[in-house]
Amino acid sequence: MRGLVSVIWLLCSSLLLTQVGCFTQLPSVMRSTGTPAPSPGVPPLYVPPPPKKWPLRLGRVDLLKDLLTDLKSRSPHYLSDWSPPLSKILPSTLFLYFACLSPIISFGTIAEQITSGNIGIVEFFLGSSFAGIAYSILAGQPMSFLAPTGLTLAFISSLYRFTTLYSIPFLPTYTCIGLWTSFYMFLVSVTGAAGLIRFCTRFTDDVFNALLSCNFIYEALQSLRREFLMGADKTRAFVSAVLAGGTFWMTDRVSGMERSYLFNKKVRRMIKDFGPALIIISLSLLNGSFLSSFNVKTLNVPTHLSLSTPRALLIPLNGLSTKIKLLTSIPALLLTCLFYFDQNISVRVVHSPENGLKKPAAYSLDMLALSFVTFCLSVTGLPWMCGATVQSMAHTKSLTTSHFDKETGEEVVENVVENRVTGFLVHALIGGSLGFLGVLRRVPVPIVSGGVFLYLGKKLARGNSFVARLKDVFAERDRLSRSHPLNKIGRKKFTIYTTVQLGCLSILWGLKQNSKTSIFFPAVIGMLMFLRSKVLPRWFSEYEFETLGDPSPKTVSKLKRELAVALGKNSNIQCQRVISP
């Protein structure tokens, strides 16, 4: 019995000494790591190595990092971008040629008037052709298009009035502003500032695209309105309206053949691909033969190839003082803002999940390509080009293969032919058009400026959640599905959010229509991002934003926290995360 007690006493003593030894070591472990000591059987704490510092670092900016990342992500796809199936390329090229031709002629005609012939139609043809070809070769995302825009034209108009008022040479000033803008966009590219577009959410995208849609529809209706205001004979105006309406209706119908039950899938796809271009050609031939007696207005293009004014191709800067050359850096900031938002929003819209693109975006590389294009256009006095959302979306949709889902009643994207050939061919044809200007003079204006513009405006509005919500605001809740945002967050929040977007659209439209304030339009687009990121979160929760399809951009800290949670869920070890500021 005494021996058994001795054995038990020895076991208890050894166990007590072991525990005391562990506790005496615990404070040193806590002092060295700052975290509780691991339990028996748990692996030691994991402390990841500090991230490597980027060698080209200026303050908190990693120079060239995003640009080199874009090059690395896009380079494996470059050769495949030049080898798409021709069955999709040809119909898309024909339709996009006419879709891009109308803005060139319309804006070129207006620019020739507001600049007293310094920049005209021929310059718009040359500038658009060069910009599109260069961008298709150099850009990271070739599915987006460069084109003349109404906002750029408004900037040029304001600049010409300013230079005329103060007796400053227009073209040298134009070139200096373009060179400064090219330099600013180069800085945006190498510093990775293009990545700030991630703070632009669907709130801004939808308002901006609704504005572009309204602008195309407005310009189409204005074109028809001018026909009715000219002369006492309204017969030509009615014929023009019929041509425009027929082009719009037939183009919209053939583009939606995927949803039709007529024919088989192969025939429907052929009609959808080749239909829009054949409609434009057929109606042009109809106007030139059976409707020629009505004298419908045709495209106003020059009869021969020459610049609007006799001048050298390169613009000399000798006529400007050093002071003016430096001061032109100020309006160049506004132009850079315009190009920044136009370009990046166009790429964002093209890369939206609904479009089903698989190849990565490359915002910094796109800005570098745009910087080079702007430099070349500026030194030659050709009109500036920037990202065009409507043409970019038309390009993407024309190369999309989809099928109609009977259960959901929606089109499902199967594949998108992502390539550089379409953009190259379209703009090569635009440049080649200068060789057959006589043929273009036979295309009626109502077909292009009326019908095609109406179609592009409707196409851009289709799929816009803001436009859809304008109708759903007045819908009966019981007639909507349970998953509809109106039923999930309530009519009050649903209506407030939609009303704020409608107010923003109204303000943007008013600023754009006023020639005195249109030059400040880019800064207002930036205010939309501020409104969404700083003001609206005071009234809407993140759950409500996500329900409305407008989740907030995730900051770096949020991403790190989510990653830490994911690591904790996927492993049974305790780890210490060292996150550098």
Coordinates of C-alpha atoms in Angstrom, one line a residue:
M1 CA 0.0 0.0 0.0
R2 CA 2.9 2.4 0.9
G3 CA 4.5 1.6 -2.4
L4 CA 1.3 2.4 -4.4
V5 CA 1.1 5.8 -2.6
S6 CA 4.7 6.5 -3.5
V7 CA 4.1 5.8 -7.2
I8 CA 1.0 8.0 -7.3
W9 CA 2.9 10.8 -5.5
L10 CA 5.8 10.6 -8.0
L11 CA 3.4 10.8 -11.0
C12 CA 1.6 13.8 -9.6
S13 CA 4.9 15.6 -8.8
S14 CA 6.2 15.0 -12.3
L15 CA 3.0 16.2 -13.9
L16 CA 3.0 19.3 -11.7
L17 CA 6.6 20.1 -12.6
T18 CA 5.8 19.7 -16.3
Q19 CA 2.9 22.2 -16.1
V20 CA 4.9 24.7 -14.1
G21 CA 7.7 24.5 -16.7
C22 CA 5.2 25.3 -19.5
F23 CA 3.8 28.3 -17.6
T24 CA 7.2 29.7 -16.9
Q25 CA 7.9 29.7 -20.6
L26 CA 4.6 31.3 -21.6
P27 CA 5.3 34.9 -20.9
S28 CA 8.4 34.9 -23.1
V29 CA 6.4 33.4 -26.0
M30 CA 3.7 36.1 -25.6
R31 CA 6.4 38.8 -25.3
S32 CA 8.1 37.6 -28.5
T33 CA 5.0 37.2 -30.7
G34 CA 2.3 39.3 -29.0
T35 CA -0.2 36.4 -29.4
P36 CA -1.3 33.5 -27.2
A37 CA 0.8 30.4 -27.2
P38 CA -0.4 27.6 -29.3
S39 CA -2.2 24.7 -27.8
P40 CA -0.7 21.2 -27.8
G41 CA -1.0 19.6 -31.2
V42 CA -1.5 22.9 -33.1
P43 CA 1.2 23.8 -35.6
P44 CA 3.3 27.0 -34.9
L45 CA 2.1 30.4 -35.8
Y46 CA 2.5 31.4 -39.5
V47 CA 4.0 34.7 -40.2
P48 CA 4.1 35.4 -44.0
P49 CA 7.2 37.2 -45.3
P50 CA 6.9 40.9 -45.9
P51 CA 6.0 41.7 -49.5
K52 CA 8.7 42.6 -51.9
K53 CA 9.1 46.3 -52.5
W54 CA 8.6 47.4 -56.1
P55 CA 11.9 48.8 -57.4
L56 CA 10.4 51.8 -59.2
R57 CA 8.6 53.4 -56.3
L58 CA 7.8 57.1 -56.0
G59 CA 6.3 57.8 -52.6
R60 CA 3.3 55.4 -52.4
V61 CA 3.1 55.0 -56.2
D62 CA 4.5 51.9 -58.0
L63 CA 5.6 53.2 -61.3
L64 CA 5.0 51.0 -64.4
K65 CA 3.6 48.2 -62.1
D66 CA 0.1 48.2 -63.5
L67 CA 1.3 48.8 -67.0
L68 CA 3.6 45.8 -66.9
T69 CA 0.9 43.7 -65.3
D70 CA -1.5 44.6 -68.2
L71 CA 1.2 43.6 -70.7
K72 CA 1.8 40.3 -69.0
S73 CA -1.9 39.5 -68.8
R74 CA -2.8 40.5 -72.4
S75 CA 0.3 39.2 -74.3
P76 CA -0.7 35.5 -74.3
H77 CA -3.9 36.5 -76.2
Y78 CA -2.4 38.9 -78.7
L79 CA -2.0 36.3 -81.6
S80 CA -5.4 34.8 -81.0
D81 CA -6.9 38.4 -81.3
W82 CA -5.7 38.4 -84.9
S83 CA -7.2 35.0 -85.9
P84 CA -11.0 35.1 -85.4
P85 CA -13.5 33.2 -87.5
L86 CA -14.3 35.2 -90.7
S87 CA -18.0 34.2 -90.6
K88 CA -18.5 36.6 -87.7
I89 CA -16.0 39.3 -88.8
L90 CA -17.5 40.2 -92.2
P91 CA -21.1 41.1 -91.1
S92 CA -20.0 42.9 -88.0
T93 CA -17.5 45.0 -90.0
L94 CA -20.1 46.0 -92.6
F95 CA -22.6 47.1 -89.9
L96 CA -20.1 48.9 -87.7
Y97 CA -18.7 50.7 -90.7
F98 CA -22.1 52.5 -91.2
A99 CA -22.5 52.9 -87.4
C100 CA -19.2 54.7 -87.2
L101 CA -19.6 56.6 -90.5
S102 CA -22.5 58.7 -89.4
P103 CA -20.9 60.4 -86.4
I104 CA -17.8 61.2 -88.4
I105 CA -19.8 62.9 -91.1
S106 CA -22.2 64.6 -88.7
F107 CA -19.5 65.9 -86.3
G108 CA -17.2 66.8 -89.2
T109 CA -19.8 69.0 -90.8
I110 CA -20.5 70.8 -87.5
A111 CA -16.8 71.1 -86.8
E112 CA -16.1 72.7 -90.1
Q113 CA -18.8 75.4 -89.4
I114 CA -17.8 76.2 -85.8
T115 CA -14.0 76.3 -86.5
S116 CA -14.4 78.3 -89.8
G117 CA -12.9 75.4 -91.8
N118 CA -9.8 74.7 -89.7
I119 CA -11.1 71.2 -89.0
G120 CA -13.5 69.5 -91.4
I121 CA -14.9 66.3 -92.7
V122 CA -11.7 65.1 -94.3
E123 CA -9.8 65.6 -91.1
F124 CA -12.4 63.6 -89.3
F125 CA -12.1 60.7 -91.8
L126 CA -8.3 60.7 -91.4
G127 CA -8.3 61.1 -87.7
S128 CA -10.8 58.4 -87.1
S129 CA -9.1 56.0 -89.4
F130 CA -5.7 56.5 -87.9
A131 CA -6.9 56.4 -84.3
G132 CA -9.0 53.2 -84.8
I133 CA -6.2 51.3 -86.6
A134 CA -3.5 52.3 -84.1
Y135 CA -5.8 51.5 -81.1
S136 CA -6.7 48.1 -82.5
I137 CA -3.0 47.3 -82.7
L138 CA -1.7 48.8 -79.5
A139 CA -4.6 48.7 -77.0
G140 CA -5.1 46.2 -74.3
Q141 CA -8.9 45.9 -74.9
P142 CA -9.5 46.0 -78.7
M143 CA -13.3 45.5 -78.2
S144 CA -13.7 49.2 -77.3
F145 CA -13.7 51.8 -80.1
L146 CA -12.3 55.3 -80.4
A147 CA -14.6 57.8 -82.1
P148 CA -15.5 61.4 -82.2
T149 CA -18.0 62.4 -79.4
G150 CA -20.3 65.3 -78.9
L151 CA -18.4 66.3 -75.7
T152 CA -15.1 66.5 -77.5
L153 CA -16.8 68.6 -80.2
A154 CA -18.2 70.9 -77.5
F155 CA -14.6 71.3 -76.1
I156 CA -13.2 72.2 -79.5
S157 CA -16.1 74.7 -80.0
S158 CA -15.4 76.4 -76.7
L159 CA -11.6 76.5 -77.5
Y160 CA -12.2 78.1 -80.9
R161 CA -14.4 80.8 -79.4
F162 CA -11.8 81.5 -76.8
T163 CA -8.9 81.8 -79.2
T164 CA -10.9 84.0 -81.5
L165 CA -11.9 86.3 -78.7
Y166 CA -8.3 86.8 -77.6
S167 CA -6.7 86.7 -81.1
I168 CA -4.7 83.6 -80.4
P169 CA -3.9 81.1 -83.3
F170 CA -6.3 78.3 -83.0
L171 CA -4.4 75.3 -84.5
P172 CA -1.2 75.9 -82.5
T173 CA -3.2 76.3 -79.3
Y174 CA -5.1 73.1 -80.2
T175 CA -1.9 71.2 -80.7
C176 CA -0.4 72.4 -77.4
I177 CA -3.5 71.4 -75.4
G178 CA -3.3 68.0 -77.1
L179 CA 0.3 67.5 -76.3
W180 CA -0.3 68.4 -72.6
T181 CA -3.2 66.0 -72.6
S182 CA -1.1 63.2 -74.1
F183 CA 1.5 63.8 -71.4
Y184 CA -1.1 63.7 -68.6
M185 CA -2.5 60.4 -69.9
F186 CA 1.0 59.0 -70.1
L187 CA 1.4 59.8 -66.4
V188 CA -2.0 58.2 -65.7
S189 CA -0.8 55.0 -67.5
V190 CA 2.6 54.7 -65.8
T191 CA 1.4 55.5 -62.3
G192 CA -1.6 53.1 -62.4
A193 CA -4.1 55.9 -61.9
A194 CA -6.4 54.3 -64.4
G195 CA -7.1 51.7 -61.7
L196 CA -9.0 54.4 -59.8
I197 CA -11.9 53.7 -62.1
R198 CA -12.7 50.8 -59.8
F199 CA -14.5 53.3 -57.6
C200 CA -16.9 53.9 -60.4
T201 CA -19.9 51.6 -59.8
R202 CA -22.9 50.7 -61.8
F203 CA -24.6 53.8 -60.4
T204 CA -22.4 56.0 -62.5
D205 CA -22.3 53.6 -65.5
D206 CA -26.1 53.5 -65.8
V207 CA -26.5 57.3 -65.6
F208 CA -23.7 57.8 -68.1
N209 CA -25.0 55.3 -70.6
A210 CA -28.6 56.6 -70.2
L211 CA -27.2 60.0 -71.1
L212 CA -25.5 58.7 -74.2
S213 CA -28.7 56.8 -75.2
C214 CA -30.8 60.0 -74.8
N215 CA -28.2 61.9 -76.8
F216 CA -28.4 59.5 -79.8
I217 CA -32.2 59.5 -79.7
Y218 CA -32.3 63.3 -79.4
E219 CA -29.9 63.8 -82.3
A220 CA -32.0 61.4 -84.5
L221 CA -35.2 63.2 -83.7
Q222 CA -33.5 66.6 -84.2
S223 CA -32.3 65.5 -87.7
L224 CA -35.9 64.6 -88.6
R225 CA -37.3 67.8 -87.1
R226 CA -35.0 69.9 -89.3
E227 CA -36.4 68.2 -92.3
F228 CA -39.9 69.3 -91.4
L229 CA -38.8 72.8 -90.7
M230 CA -37.1 73.2 -94.1
G231 CA -39.5 74.6 -96.8
A232 CA -43.2 74.4 -97.3
D233 CA -43.2 71.1 -99.0
K234 CA -43.4 68.4 -96.4
T235 CA -43.4 65.4 -98.8
R236 CA -39.6 65.0 -98.6
A237 CA -39.8 65.3 -94.8
F238 CA -42.3 62.4 -94.6
V239 CA -40.3 60.3 -97.0
S240 CA -37.2 60.9 -94.8
A241 CA -39.2 59.9 -91.7
V242 CA -40.3 56.7 -93.4
L243 CA -36.7 55.8 -94.3
A244 CA -35.5 56.6 -90.8
G245 CA -38.3 54.7 -89.2
G246 CA -38.0 51.8 -91.6
T247 CA -34.2 51.5 -90.9
F248 CA -34.8 51.6 -87.2
W249 CA -37.6 49.1 -87.1
M250 CA -36.1 46.5 -89.5
T251 CA -32.6 46.8 -87.9
D252 CA -34.1 46.3 -84.5
R253 CA -36.1 43.3 -85.7
V254 CA -33.3 41.5 -87.4
S255 CA -31.0 42.1 -84.4
G256 CA -33.5 40.3 -82.2
M257 CA -33.9 37.2 -84.5
E258 CA -32.3 35.1 -81.8
R259 CA -35.6 35.4 -79.9
S260 CA -37.8 34.5 -82.9
Y261 CA -39.3 31.1 -83.7
L262 CA -39.0 31.5 -87.4
F263 CA -36.5 29.4 -89.4
N264 CA -33.7 27.4 -87.8
K265 CA -30.9 28.5 -85.6
K266 CA -28.4 28.8 -88.4
V267 CA -30.6 31.0 -90.6
R268 CA -31.6 33.2 -87.7
R269 CA -28.0 33.8 -86.9
M270 CA -27.2 34.7 -90.5
I271 CA -30.1 37.1 -90.6
K272 CA -28.9 38.7 -87.4
D273 CA -25.3 39.1 -88.6
F274 CA -25.8 40.3 -92.1
G275 CA -29.3 41.9 -91.8
P276 CA -28.3 45.5 -90.5
A277 CA -25.8 46.1 -93.3
L278 CA -28.1 44.7 -96.0
I279 CA -30.9 47.0 -94.8
I280 CA -28.8 50.1 -95.1
I281 CA -27.6 49.1 -98.6
S282 CA -31.1 48.1 -99.8
L283 CA -32.8 51.3 -98.6
S284 CA -30.0 53.4 -100.1
L285 CA -30.6 51.7 -103.5
L286 CA -34.3 52.2 -103.1
N287 CA -33.9 55.9 -102.5
G288 CA -31.6 56.2 -105.5
S289 CA -34.0 54.5 -107.8
F290 CA -37.7 54.7 -106.9
L291 CA -37.6 57.6 -104.5
S292 CA -35.1 59.8 -106.4
S293 CA -37.9 62.3 -107.3
F294 CA -38.4 63.3 -103.6
N295 CA -34.8 64.6 -103.4
V296 CA -34.1 63.1 -100.0
K297 CA -31.0 64.7 -98.5
T298 CA -27.8 62.5 -98.8
L299 CA -24.5 62.5 -97.0
N300 CA -22.6 65.8 -97.4
V301 CA -19.1 64.7 -98.2
P302 CA -16.5 66.5 -100.3
T303 CA -16.0 65.7 -103.9
H304 CA -12.2 65.4 -103.7
L305 CA -9.6 64.6 -101.2
S306 CA -8.0 67.6 -99.6
L307 CA -7.7 69.2 -96.1
S308 CA -10.2 71.9 -95.2
T309 CA -7.6 74.6 -95.3
P310 CA -4.3 74.7 -97.3
R311 CA -1.7 74.0 -94.6
A312 CA 1.2 71.7 -93.7
L313 CA 0.4 68.4 -92.2
L314 CA 2.5 69.2 -89.0
I315 CA 1.3 72.2 -87.0
P316 CA 4.1 74.7 -86.3
L317 CA 4.2 76.1 -82.7
N318 CA 6.3 79.1 -83.5
G319 CA 3.3 81.5 -83.3
L320 CA 2.7 80.9 -79.6
S321 CA 4.6 82.5 -76.8
T322 CA 6.1 80.4 -74.0
K323 CA 3.5 81.7 -71.6
I324 CA 0.6 80.5 -73.7
K325 CA 2.3 77.2 -74.2
L326 CA 2.5 76.7 -70.4
L327 CA -1.1 78.0 -69.8
T328 CA -2.5 75.5 -72.2
S329 CA -1.7 72.9 -69.6
I330 CA -4.8 74.1 -67.6
P331 CA -7.5 73.3 -70.2
A332 CA -5.6 70.1 -70.9
L333 CA -6.5 68.9 -67.4
L334 CA -10.2 69.2 -68.3
L335 CA -9.7 67.4 -71.6
T336 CA -7.8 64.7 -69.7
C337 CA -10.7 64.2 -67.3
L338 CA -13.0 63.9 -70.3
F339 CA -10.8 61.3 -72.0
Y340 CA -10.2 59.4 -68.7
F341 CA -13.9 58.9 -68.0
D342 CA -15.0 58.3 -71.6
Q343 CA -12.3 55.8 -72.1
N344 CA -12.5 53.9 -68.9
I345 CA -16.3 53.8 -68.6
S346 CA -16.4 52.5 -72.2
V347 CA -14.1 49.7 -71.2
R348 CA -16.0 49.0 -68.0
V349 CA -19.3 48.7 -69.9
V350 CA -17.7 46.4 -72.4
H351 CA -16.3 44.3 -69.6
S352 CA -19.5 44.1 -67.6
P353 CA -20.4 40.5 -66.6
E354 CA -23.5 40.5 -68.8
N355 CA -21.4 40.6 -71.9
G356 CA -19.5 37.5 -71.1
L357 CA -15.9 38.5 -72.1
K358 CA -13.2 36.1 -71.0
K359 CA -10.0 37.9 -71.8
P360 CA -8.7 40.3 -69.1
A361 CA -9.0 44.1 -69.2
A362 CA -6.0 46.4 -69.4
Y363 CA -6.8 49.9 -68.3
S364 CA -3.3 51.2 -68.0
L365 CA -2.3 49.8 -71.4
D366 CA -5.4 51.3 -73.0
M367 CA -4.5 54.8 -71.6
L368 CA -1.0 54.4 -73.0
A369 CA -2.4 53.6 -76.4
L370 CA -4.8 56.6 -76.2
S371 CA -1.9 58.8 -75.1
F372 CA 0.0 57.9 -78.3
V373 CA -3.0 58.4 -80.5
T374 CA -3.7 61.8 -78.9
F375 CA -0.1 62.9 -79.5
C376 CA -0.2 62.0 -83.2
L377 CA -3.6 63.6 -83.8
S378 CA -2.5 66.8 -82.0
V379 CA 0.7 67.4 -83.9
T380 CA -1.1 66.9 -87.2
G381 CA -4.1 69.1 -86.3
L382 CA -6.6 66.2 -86.7
P383 CA -9.7 65.9 -84.4
W384 CA -9.2 64.1 -81.1
M385 CA -10.8 60.7 -80.6
C386 CA -11.7 59.0 -77.3
G387 CA -13.6 56.0 -76.0
A388 CA -17.1 55.7 -77.5
T389 CA -19.4 53.7 -75.4
V390 CA -22.1 53.3 -78.1
Q391 CA -19.8 52.0 -80.8
S392 CA -18.0 49.8 -78.3
M393 CA -21.2 48.2 -77.2
A394 CA -22.4 47.8 -80.8
H395 CA -19.0 46.1 -81.5
T396 CA -19.4 43.7 -78.6
K397 CA -23.0 42.8 -79.3
S398 CA -22.4 42.3 -83.0
L399 CA -19.8 39.6 -82.2
T400 CA -21.9 37.9 -79.5
T401 CA -23.5 34.5 -80.0
S402 CA -26.4 33.9 -77.7
H403 CA -29.5 31.8 -77.4
F404 CA -33.0 32.5 -76.0
D405 CA -33.8 30.8 -72.7
K406 CA -37.5 29.9 -72.6
E407 CA -37.5 29.4 -68.9
T408 CA -36.1 32.8 -67.9
G409 CA -37.3 34.7 -71.0
E410 CA -33.8 36.2 -71.5
E411 CA -30.9 35.9 -73.9
V412 CA -28.0 33.9 -72.6
V413 CA -24.5 34.7 -73.9
E414 CA -22.7 31.7 -75.3
N415 CA -19.6 33.2 -76.8
V416 CA -18.0 36.6 -77.8
V417 CA -15.5 36.7 -80.6
E418 CA -12.9 38.9 -78.9
N419 CA -10.5 40.1 -81.6
R420 CA -8.6 43.1 -83.1
V421 CA -9.4 42.4 -86.8
T422 CA -12.9 44.0 -86.7
G423 CA -11.7 47.3 -85.4
F424 CA -8.8 47.3 -87.8
L425 CA -11.0 46.6 -90.8
V426 CA -13.7 49.0 -89.9
H427 CA -11.3 51.9 -89.6
A428 CA -9.3 50.9 -92.6
L429 CA -12.6 51.1 -94.5
I430 CA -13.3 54.5 -93.1
G431 CA -9.9 55.7 -94.3
G432 CA -10.5 54.0 -97.7
S433 CA -13.8 55.8 -98.0
L434 CA -11.8 58.9 -99.0
G435 CA -11.2 57.1 -102.3
F436 CA -14.9 56.6 -103.2
L437 CA -16.5 59.7 -101.7
G438 CA -18.9 59.7 -104.7
V439 CA -20.5 56.5 -103.5
L440 CA -21.0 57.8 -100.0
R441 CA -22.9 60.8 -101.4
R442 CA -25.7 58.5 -102.4
V443 CA -26.4 57.3 -98.9
P444 CA -29.5 59.1 -97.5
V445 CA -29.0 61.1 -94.3
P446 CA -32.2 59.9 -92.6
I447 CA -31.0 56.3 -92.8
V448 CA -27.7 57.0 -91.0
S449 CA -28.4 60.0 -88.8
G450 CA -32.0 58.9 -88.1
G451 CA -32.5 55.2 -88.3
V452 CA -29.1 54.0 -87.2
F453 CA -28.9 56.6 -84.4
L454 CA -32.3 55.5 -83.1
Y455 CA -31.2 51.9 -83.1
L456 CA -28.0 52.6 -81.3
G457 CA -29.8 54.7 -78.7
K458 CA -32.3 51.9 -78.0
K459 CA -29.6 49.3 -78.0
L460 CA -27.6 51.2 -75.3
A461 CA -30.7 51.6 -73.2
R462 CA -31.5 47.9 -73.3
G463 CA -30.0 46.2 -70.3
N464 CA -29.6 49.4 -68.4
S465 CA -30.9 48.7 -64.9
F466 CA -31.7 52.4 -64.3
V467 CA -33.9 52.5 -67.4
A468 CA -35.7 49.3 -66.3
R469 CA -36.3 50.7 -62.8
L470 CA -38.0 53.8 -64.2
K471 CA -40.8 51.5 -65.2
D472 CA -40.7 49.2 -62.2
V473 CA -41.3 52.2 -59.8
F474 CA -44.9 52.2 -60.9
A475 CA -45.3 48.4 -60.9
E476 CA -47.6 46.5 -58.5
R477 CA -45.5 44.6 -56.0
D478 CA -47.6 41.4 -56.3
R479 CA -46.9 41.2 -60.0
L480 CA -43.2 41.2 -59.5
S481 CA -41.1 38.2 -58.3
R482 CA -40.1 37.9 -54.7
S483 CA -36.4 38.3 -55.7
H484 CA -37.2 41.7 -57.3
P485 CA -35.4 44.6 -55.6
L486 CA -38.7 46.4 -55.1
N487 CA -39.9 43.5 -52.9
K488 CA -36.6 43.0 -51.1
I489 CA -35.8 46.6 -50.0
G490 CA -39.2 48.2 -50.3
R491 CA -40.7 50.8 -52.6
K492 CA -39.4 53.8 -50.7
K493 CA -35.7 53.0 -51.0
F494 CA -36.2 51.7 -54.5
T495 CA -37.9 54.9 -55.6
I496 CA -35.3 57.2 -53.8
Y497 CA -32.4 55.5 -55.4
T498 CA -34.0 55.7 -58.9
T499 CA -35.0 59.3 -58.4
V500 CA -31.4 60.3 -57.4
Q501 CA -30.2 58.7 -60.7
L502 CA -32.9 60.5 -62.6
G503 CA -31.9 63.8 -61.0
C504 CA -28.2 63.2 -61.9
L505 CA -29.2 62.5 -65.5
S506 CA -31.2 65.7 -65.7
I507 CA -28.3 67.8 -64.4
L508 CA -25.9 66.2 -66.8
W509 CA -28.2 66.8 -69.7
G510 CA -28.7 70.4 -68.8
L511 CA -24.9 71.0 -68.5
K512 CA -24.3 69.2 -71.8
Q513 CA -26.9 71.2 -73.7
N514 CA -25.6 74.6 -72.4
S515 CA -22.5 75.6 -74.4
K516 CA -21.2 77.7 -71.5
T517 CA -21.1 74.8 -69.1
S518 CA -20.4 71.8 -71.4
I519 CA -16.6 72.2 -71.0
F520 CA -17.0 71.4 -67.3
F521 CA -19.0 68.2 -68.0
P522 CA -16.1 65.8 -67.2
A523 CA -15.8 67.1 -63.6
V524 CA -19.5 66.5 -63.0
I525 CA -19.0 62.8 -64.0
G526 CA -16.4 62.7 -61.2
M527 CA -19.0 64.1 -58.8
L528 CA -21.3 61.1 -59.6
M529 CA -18.6 58.8 -58.2
F530 CA -18.3 61.0 -55.1
L531 CA -22.0 61.0 -54.6
R532 CA -22.2 57.3 -54.8
S533 CA -19.2 56.5 -52.6
K534 CA -19.6 59.2 -49.9
V535 CA -23.2 60.5 -49.8
L536 CA -25.5 57.6 -50.7
P537 CA -24.0 55.2 -48.1
R538 CA -25.5 57.4 -45.4
W539 CA -29.0 56.4 -46.5
F540 CA -28.4 53.0 -48.1
S541 CA -26.9 49.9 -46.5
E542 CA -24.5 47.6 -48.4
Y543 CA -27.2 45.0 -48.5
E544 CA -29.5 47.5 -50.3
F545 CA -26.8 48.4 -52.8
E546 CA -26.1 44.8 -53.6
T547 CA -29.9 44.1 -54.0
L548 CA -30.0 47.0 -56.5
G549 CA -27.1 45.5 -58.4
D550 CA -24.7 48.3 -57.3
P551 CA -22.3 46.8 -54.8
S552 CA -19.6 49.2 -53.4
P553 CA -16.1 48.8 -54.6
K554 CA -14.1 46.8 -52.2
T555 CA -11.1 48.5 -50.7
V556 CA -7.8 46.9 -50.1
S557 CA -8.5 46.6 -46.4
K558 CA -11.8 44.9 -47.0
L559 CA -10.2 42.4 -49.4
K560 CA -7.5 41.6 -46.8
R561 CA -10.1 41.0 -44.1
E562 CA -12.1 38.8 -46.4
L563 CA -9.0 36.8 -47.3
A564 CA -8.2 36.4 -43.6
V565 CA -11.7 35.0 -42.9
A566 CA -11.4 32.7 -45.9
L567 CA -8.1 31.3 -44.7
G568 CA -9.6 30.8 -41.3
K569 CA -12.5 28.9 -42.6
N570 CA -10.4 26.7 -44.9
S571 CA -7.9 25.6 -42.3
N572 CA -7.9 24.5 -38.7
I573 CA -4.7 26.3 -37.8
Q574 CA -4.4 29.6 -36.0
C575 CA -2.3 32.1 -38.0
Q576 CA -1.1 35.6 -37.5
R577 CA -1.4 37.8 -40.5
V578 CA 1.2 40.6 -40.9
I579 CA -0.3 43.2 -43.2
S580 CA 2.0 46.1 -44.3
P581 CA 0.4 49.5 -44.4

